[in-house]
PDB file of C-alpha atoms and ligand atoms in Angstrom:
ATOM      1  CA  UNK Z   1     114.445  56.970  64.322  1.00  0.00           C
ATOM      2  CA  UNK Z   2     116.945  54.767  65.010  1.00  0.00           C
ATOM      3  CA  UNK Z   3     120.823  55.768  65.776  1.00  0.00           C
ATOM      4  CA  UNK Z   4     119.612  58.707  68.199  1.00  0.00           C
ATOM      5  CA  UNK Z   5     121.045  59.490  71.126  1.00  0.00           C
ATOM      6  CA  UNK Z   6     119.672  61.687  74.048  1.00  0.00           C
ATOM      7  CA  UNK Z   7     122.019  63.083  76.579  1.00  0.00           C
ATOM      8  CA  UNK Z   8     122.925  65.810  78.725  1.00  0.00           C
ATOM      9  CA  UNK Z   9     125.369  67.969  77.760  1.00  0.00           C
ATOM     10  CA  UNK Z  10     128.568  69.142  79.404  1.00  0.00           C
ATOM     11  CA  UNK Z  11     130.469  72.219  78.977  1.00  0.00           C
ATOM     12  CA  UNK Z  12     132.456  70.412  76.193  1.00  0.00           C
ATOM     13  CA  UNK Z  13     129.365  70.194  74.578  1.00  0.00           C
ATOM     14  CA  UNK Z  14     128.303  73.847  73.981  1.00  0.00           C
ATOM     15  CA  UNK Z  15     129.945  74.038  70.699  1.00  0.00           C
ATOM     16  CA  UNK Z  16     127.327  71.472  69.632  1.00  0.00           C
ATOM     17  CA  UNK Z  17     124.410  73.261  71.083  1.00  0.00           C
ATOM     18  CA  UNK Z  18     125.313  76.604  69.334  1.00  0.00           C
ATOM     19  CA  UNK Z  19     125.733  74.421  65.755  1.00  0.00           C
ATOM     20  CA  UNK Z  20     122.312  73.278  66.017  1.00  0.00           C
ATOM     21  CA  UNK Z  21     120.944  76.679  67.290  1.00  0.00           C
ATOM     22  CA  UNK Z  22     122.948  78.993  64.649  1.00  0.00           C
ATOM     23  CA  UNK Z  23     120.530  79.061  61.864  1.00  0.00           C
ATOM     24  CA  UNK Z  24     117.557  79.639  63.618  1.00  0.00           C
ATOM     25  CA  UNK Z  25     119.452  82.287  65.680  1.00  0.00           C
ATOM     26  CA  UNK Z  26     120.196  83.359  62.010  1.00  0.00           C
ATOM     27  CA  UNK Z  27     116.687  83.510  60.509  1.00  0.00           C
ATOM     28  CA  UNK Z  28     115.609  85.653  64.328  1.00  0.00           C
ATOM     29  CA  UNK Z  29     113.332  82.788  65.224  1.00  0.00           C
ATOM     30  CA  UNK Z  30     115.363  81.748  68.046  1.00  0.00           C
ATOM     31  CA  UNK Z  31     117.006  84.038  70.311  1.00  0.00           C
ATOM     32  CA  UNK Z  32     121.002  84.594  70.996  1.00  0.00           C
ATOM     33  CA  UNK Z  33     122.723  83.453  74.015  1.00  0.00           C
ATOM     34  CA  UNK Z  34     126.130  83.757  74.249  1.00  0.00           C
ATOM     35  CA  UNK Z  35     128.778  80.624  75.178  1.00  0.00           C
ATOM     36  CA  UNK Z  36     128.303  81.780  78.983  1.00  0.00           C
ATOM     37  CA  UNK Z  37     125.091  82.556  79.085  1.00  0.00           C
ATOM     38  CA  UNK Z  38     124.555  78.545  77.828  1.00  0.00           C
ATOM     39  CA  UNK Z  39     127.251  77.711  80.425  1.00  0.00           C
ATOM     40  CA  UNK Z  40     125.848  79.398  83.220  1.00  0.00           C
ATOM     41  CA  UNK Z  41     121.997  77.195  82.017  1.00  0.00           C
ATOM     42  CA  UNK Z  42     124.143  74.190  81.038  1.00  0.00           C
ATOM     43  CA  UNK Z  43     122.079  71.918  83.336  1.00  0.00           C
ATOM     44  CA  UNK Z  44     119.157  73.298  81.800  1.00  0.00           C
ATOM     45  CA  UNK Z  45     119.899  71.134  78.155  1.00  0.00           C
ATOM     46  CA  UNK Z  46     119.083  68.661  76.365  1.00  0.00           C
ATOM     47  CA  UNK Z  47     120.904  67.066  73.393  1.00  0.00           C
ATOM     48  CA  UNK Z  48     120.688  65.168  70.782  1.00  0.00           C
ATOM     49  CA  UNK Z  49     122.435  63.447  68.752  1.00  0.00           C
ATOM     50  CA  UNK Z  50     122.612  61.149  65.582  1.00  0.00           C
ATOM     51  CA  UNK Z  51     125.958  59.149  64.133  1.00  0.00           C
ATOM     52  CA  UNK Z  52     127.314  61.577  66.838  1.00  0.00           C
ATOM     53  CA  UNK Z  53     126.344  64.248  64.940  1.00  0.00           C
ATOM     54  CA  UNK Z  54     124.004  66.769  67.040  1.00  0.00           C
ATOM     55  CA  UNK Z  55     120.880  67.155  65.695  1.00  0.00           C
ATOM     56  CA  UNK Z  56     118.245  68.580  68.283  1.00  0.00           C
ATOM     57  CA  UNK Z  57     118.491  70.905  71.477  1.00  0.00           C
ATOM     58  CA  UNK Z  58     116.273  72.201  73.798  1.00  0.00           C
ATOM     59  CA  UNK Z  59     116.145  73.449  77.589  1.00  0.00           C
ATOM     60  CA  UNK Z  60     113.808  73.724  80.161  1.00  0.00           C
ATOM     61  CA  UNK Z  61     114.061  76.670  82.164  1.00  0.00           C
ATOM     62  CA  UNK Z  62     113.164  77.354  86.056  1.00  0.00           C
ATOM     63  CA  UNK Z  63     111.345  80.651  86.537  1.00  0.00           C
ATOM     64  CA  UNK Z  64     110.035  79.794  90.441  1.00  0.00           C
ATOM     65  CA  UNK Z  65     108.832  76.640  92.156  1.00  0.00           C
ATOM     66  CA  UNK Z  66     106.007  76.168  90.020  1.00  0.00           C
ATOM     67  CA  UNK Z  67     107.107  77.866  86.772  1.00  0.00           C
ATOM     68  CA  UNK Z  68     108.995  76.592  83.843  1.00  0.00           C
ATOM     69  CA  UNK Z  69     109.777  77.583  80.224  1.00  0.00           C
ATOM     70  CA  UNK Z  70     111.061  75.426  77.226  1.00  0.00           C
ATOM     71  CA  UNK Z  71     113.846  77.535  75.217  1.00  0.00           C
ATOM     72  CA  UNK Z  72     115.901  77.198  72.596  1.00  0.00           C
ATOM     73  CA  UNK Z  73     114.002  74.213  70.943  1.00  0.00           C
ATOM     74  CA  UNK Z  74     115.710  73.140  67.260  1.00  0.00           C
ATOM     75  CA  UNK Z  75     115.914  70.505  65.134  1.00  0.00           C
ATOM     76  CA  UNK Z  76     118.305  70.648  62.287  1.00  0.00           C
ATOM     77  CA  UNK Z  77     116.432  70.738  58.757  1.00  0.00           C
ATOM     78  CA  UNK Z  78     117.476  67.582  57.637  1.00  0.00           C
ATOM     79  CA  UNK Z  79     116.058  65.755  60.375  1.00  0.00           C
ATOM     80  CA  UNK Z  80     112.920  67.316  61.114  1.00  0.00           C
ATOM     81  CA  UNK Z  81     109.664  65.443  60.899  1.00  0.00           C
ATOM     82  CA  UNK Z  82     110.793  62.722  62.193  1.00  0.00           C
ATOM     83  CA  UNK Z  83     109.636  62.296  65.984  1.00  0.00           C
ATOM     84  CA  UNK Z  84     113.059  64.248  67.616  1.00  0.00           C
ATOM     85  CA  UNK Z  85     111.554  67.382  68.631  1.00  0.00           C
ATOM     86  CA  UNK Z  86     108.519  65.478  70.479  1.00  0.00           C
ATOM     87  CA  UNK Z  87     111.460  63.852  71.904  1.00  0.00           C
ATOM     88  CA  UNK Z  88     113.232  66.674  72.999  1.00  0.00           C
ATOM     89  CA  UNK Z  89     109.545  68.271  74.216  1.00  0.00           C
ATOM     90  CA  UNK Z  90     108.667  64.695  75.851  1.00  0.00           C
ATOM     91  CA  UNK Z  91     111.943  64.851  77.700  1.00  0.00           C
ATOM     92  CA  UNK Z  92     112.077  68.321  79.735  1.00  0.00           C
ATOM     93  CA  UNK Z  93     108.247  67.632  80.339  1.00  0.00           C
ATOM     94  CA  UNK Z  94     109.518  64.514  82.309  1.00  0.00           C
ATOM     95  CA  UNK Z  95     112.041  67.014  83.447  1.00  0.00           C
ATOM     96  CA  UNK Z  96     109.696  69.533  84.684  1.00  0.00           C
ATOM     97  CA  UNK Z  97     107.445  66.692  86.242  1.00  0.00           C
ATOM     98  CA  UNK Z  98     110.388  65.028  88.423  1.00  0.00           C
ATOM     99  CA  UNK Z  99     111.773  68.639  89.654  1.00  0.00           C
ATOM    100  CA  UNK Z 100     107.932  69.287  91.218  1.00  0.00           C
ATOM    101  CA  UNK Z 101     107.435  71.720  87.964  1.00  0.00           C
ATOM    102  CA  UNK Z 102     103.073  72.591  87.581  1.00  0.00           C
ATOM    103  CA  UNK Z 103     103.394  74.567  84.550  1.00  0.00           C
ATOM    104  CA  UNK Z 104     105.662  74.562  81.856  1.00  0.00           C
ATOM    105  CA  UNK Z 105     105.385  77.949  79.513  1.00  0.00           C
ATOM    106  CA  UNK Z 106     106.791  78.468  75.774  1.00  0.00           C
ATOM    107  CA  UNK Z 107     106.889  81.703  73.923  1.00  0.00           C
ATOM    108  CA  UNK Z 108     106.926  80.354  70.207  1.00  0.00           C
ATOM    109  CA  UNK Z 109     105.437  81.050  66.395  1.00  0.00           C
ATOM    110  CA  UNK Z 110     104.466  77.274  66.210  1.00  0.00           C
ATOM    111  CA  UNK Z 111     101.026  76.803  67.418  1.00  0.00           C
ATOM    112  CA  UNK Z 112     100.462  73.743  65.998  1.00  0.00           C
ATOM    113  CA  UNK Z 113     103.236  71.564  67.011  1.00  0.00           C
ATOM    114  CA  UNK Z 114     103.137  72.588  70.752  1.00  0.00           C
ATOM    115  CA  UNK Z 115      99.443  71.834  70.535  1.00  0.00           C
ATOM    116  CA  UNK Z 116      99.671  68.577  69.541  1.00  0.00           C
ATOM    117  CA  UNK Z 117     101.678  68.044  72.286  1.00  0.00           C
ATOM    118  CA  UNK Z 118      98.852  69.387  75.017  1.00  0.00           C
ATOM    119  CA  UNK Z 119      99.746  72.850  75.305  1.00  0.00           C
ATOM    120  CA  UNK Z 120      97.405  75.488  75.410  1.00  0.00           C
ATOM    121  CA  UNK Z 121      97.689  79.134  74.328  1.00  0.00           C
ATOM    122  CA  UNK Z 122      97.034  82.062  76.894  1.00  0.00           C
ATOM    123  CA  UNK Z 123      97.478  85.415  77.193  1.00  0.00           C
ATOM    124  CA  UNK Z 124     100.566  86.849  76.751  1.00  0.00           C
ATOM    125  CA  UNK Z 125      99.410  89.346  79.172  1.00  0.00           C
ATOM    126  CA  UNK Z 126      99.964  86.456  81.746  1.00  0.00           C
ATOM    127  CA  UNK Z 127     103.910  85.345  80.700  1.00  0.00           C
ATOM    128  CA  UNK Z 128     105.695  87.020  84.450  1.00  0.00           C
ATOM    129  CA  UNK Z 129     107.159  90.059  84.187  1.00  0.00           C
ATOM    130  CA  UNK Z 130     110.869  88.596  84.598  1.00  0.00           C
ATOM    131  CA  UNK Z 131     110.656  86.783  81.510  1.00  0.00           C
ATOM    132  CA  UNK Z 132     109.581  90.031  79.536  1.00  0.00           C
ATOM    133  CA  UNK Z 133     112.312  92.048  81.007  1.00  0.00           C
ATOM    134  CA  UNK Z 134     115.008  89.513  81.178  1.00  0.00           C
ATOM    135  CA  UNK Z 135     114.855  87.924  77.834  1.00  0.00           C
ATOM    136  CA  UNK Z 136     112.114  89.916  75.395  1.00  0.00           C
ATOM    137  CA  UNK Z 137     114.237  92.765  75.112  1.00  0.00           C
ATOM    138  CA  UNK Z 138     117.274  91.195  73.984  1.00  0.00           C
ATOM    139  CA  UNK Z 139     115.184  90.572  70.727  1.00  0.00           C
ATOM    140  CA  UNK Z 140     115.112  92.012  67.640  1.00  0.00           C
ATOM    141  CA  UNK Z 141     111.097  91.841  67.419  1.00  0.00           C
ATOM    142  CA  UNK Z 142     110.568  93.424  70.954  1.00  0.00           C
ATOM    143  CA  UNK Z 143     107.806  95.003  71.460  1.00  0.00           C
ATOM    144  CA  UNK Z 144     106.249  94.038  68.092  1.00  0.00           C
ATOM    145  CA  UNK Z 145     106.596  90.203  68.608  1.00  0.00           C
ATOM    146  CA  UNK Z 146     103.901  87.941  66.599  1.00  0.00           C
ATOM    147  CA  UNK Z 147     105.430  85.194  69.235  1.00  0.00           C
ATOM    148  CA  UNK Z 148     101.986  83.409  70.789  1.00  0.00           C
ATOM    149  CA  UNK Z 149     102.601  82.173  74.094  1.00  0.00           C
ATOM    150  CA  UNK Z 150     101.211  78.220  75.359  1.00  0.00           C
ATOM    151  CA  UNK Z 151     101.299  76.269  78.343  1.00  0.00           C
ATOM    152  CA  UNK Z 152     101.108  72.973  79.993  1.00  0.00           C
ATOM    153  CA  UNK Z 153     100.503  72.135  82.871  1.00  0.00           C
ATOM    154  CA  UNK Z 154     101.553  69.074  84.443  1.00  0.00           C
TER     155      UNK Z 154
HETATM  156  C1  LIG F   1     109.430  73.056  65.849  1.00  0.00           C
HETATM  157  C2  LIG F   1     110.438  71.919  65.630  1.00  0.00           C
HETATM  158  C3  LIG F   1     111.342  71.815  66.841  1.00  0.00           C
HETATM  159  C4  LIG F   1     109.649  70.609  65.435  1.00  0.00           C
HETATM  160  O1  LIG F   1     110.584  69.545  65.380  1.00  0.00           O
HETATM  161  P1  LIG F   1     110.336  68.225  64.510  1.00  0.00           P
HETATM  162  O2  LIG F   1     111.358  67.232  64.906  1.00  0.00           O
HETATM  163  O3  LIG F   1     110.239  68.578  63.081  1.00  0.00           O
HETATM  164  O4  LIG F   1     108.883  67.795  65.017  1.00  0.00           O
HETATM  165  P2  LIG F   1     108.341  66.290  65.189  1.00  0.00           P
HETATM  166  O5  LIG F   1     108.779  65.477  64.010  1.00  0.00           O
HETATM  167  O6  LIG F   1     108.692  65.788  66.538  1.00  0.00           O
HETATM  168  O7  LIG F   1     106.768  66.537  65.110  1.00  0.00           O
HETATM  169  C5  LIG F   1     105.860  66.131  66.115  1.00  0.00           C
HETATM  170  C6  LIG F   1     104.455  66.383  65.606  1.00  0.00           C
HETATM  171  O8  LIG F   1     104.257  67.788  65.369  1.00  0.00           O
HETATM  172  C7  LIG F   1     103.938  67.994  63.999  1.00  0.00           C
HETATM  173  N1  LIG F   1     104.601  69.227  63.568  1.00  0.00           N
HETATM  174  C8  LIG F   1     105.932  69.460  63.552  1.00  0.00           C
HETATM  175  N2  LIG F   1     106.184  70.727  63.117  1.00  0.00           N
HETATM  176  C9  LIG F   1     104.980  71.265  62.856  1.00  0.00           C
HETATM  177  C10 LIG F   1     104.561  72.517  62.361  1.00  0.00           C
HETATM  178  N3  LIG F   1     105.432  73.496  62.051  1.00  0.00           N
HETATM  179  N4  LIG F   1     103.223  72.737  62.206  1.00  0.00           N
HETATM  180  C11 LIG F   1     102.341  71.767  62.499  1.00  0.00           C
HETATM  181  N5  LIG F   1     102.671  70.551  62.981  1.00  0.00           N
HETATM  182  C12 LIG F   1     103.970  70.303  63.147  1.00  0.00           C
HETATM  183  C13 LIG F   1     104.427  66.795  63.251  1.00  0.00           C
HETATM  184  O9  LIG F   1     103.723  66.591  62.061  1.00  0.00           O
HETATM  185  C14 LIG F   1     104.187  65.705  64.274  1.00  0.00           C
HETATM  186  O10 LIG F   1     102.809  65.334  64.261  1.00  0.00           O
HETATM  187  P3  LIG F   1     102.341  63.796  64.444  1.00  0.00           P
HETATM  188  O11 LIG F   1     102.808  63.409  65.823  1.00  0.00           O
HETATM  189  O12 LIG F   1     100.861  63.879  64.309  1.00  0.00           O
HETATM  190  O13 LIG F   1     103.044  63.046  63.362  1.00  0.00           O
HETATM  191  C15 LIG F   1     111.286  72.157  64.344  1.00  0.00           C
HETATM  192  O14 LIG F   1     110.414  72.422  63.273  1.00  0.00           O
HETATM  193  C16 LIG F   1     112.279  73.317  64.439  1.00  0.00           C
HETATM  194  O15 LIG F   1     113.408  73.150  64.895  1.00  0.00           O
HETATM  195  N6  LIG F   1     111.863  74.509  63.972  1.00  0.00           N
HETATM  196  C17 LIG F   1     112.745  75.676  63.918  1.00  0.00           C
HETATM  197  C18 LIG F   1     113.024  76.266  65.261  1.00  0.00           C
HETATM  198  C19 LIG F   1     111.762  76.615  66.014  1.00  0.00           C
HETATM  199  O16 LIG F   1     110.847  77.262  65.485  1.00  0.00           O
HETATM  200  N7  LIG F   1     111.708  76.211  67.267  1.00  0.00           N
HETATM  201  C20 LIG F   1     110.592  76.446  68.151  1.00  0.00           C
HETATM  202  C21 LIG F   1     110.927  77.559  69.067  1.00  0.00           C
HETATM  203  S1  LIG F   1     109.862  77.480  70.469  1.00  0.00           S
END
């Protein structure tokens, strides 16, 4: 695609982050995190953008020194299917690979896409406890999620 830029936001940027995020937040498939929450994790993001309009988001994660998770992936409507979120995928798994990452972990209902991309499902009996307690039971769907959980290890 051309006209796409990549970047890492700043604070100024959260605003953008949340626009992209809102209507999946909407529909339950992504979860809510506040402006803080996003501003305490801002490192953790990736943008982007097209015209300078912001089209994609996603952030990797850190659980421990081995263990990271991709969150919050989106790509608007209108511009999905067109390569951005392998992009935004691509881009924290060079992440995870230059911060000494070995596994990178997503809780997500698309199987497909994440498989294409050389993930491979597990049991969610394995996702750490942490995650469970810290995030899981902020949702809506907790305990009943249909959520399958992949990984990739680098
Ligand atoms: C999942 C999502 C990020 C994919 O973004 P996208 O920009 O449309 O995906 P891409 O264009 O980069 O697709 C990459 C590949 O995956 C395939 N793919 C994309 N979505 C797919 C899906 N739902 N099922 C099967 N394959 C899919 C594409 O066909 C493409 O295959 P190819 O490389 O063989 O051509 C996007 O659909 C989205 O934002 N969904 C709503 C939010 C969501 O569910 N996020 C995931 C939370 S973990």
């Amino acid at each position: 695609m051309k006209n796409v830029e990549i970047k890492k936001p700043t604070l100024r940027d959260i605003i953008d982050i949340q626009s992209v995020l809102e209507p999946y937040v909407k529909e339950g498939v992504i979860l809510k995190r506040d402006d803080d929450e996003v501003a305490t994790n801002i490192r953790s993001y990736t943008l982007v953008y097209n015209e300078k309009k912001p089209v994609g988001v996603a952030a990797l994660h850190v659980f421990s020194p081995f263990l990271g998770e991709i969150r919050s992936l989106a790509v608007d409507k209108d511009f999905q299917g067109k390569g951005l979120g392998k992009l935004l995928v691509d881009t924290l798994l060079k992440e995870a690979k230059e911060l000494g990452l070995k596994e990178v972990l997503v809780l997500t209902y698309k199987r497909e896409f994440f498989e294409k991309l050389g993930f491979i499902e597990i049991d969610k009996e394995a996702i750490p406890d942490k995650k469970i307690w810290a995030d899981c039971i902020k949702c809506k769907f907790f305990p009943n999620c249909n959520e399958i959980a992949l990984i990739k290890y680098l």
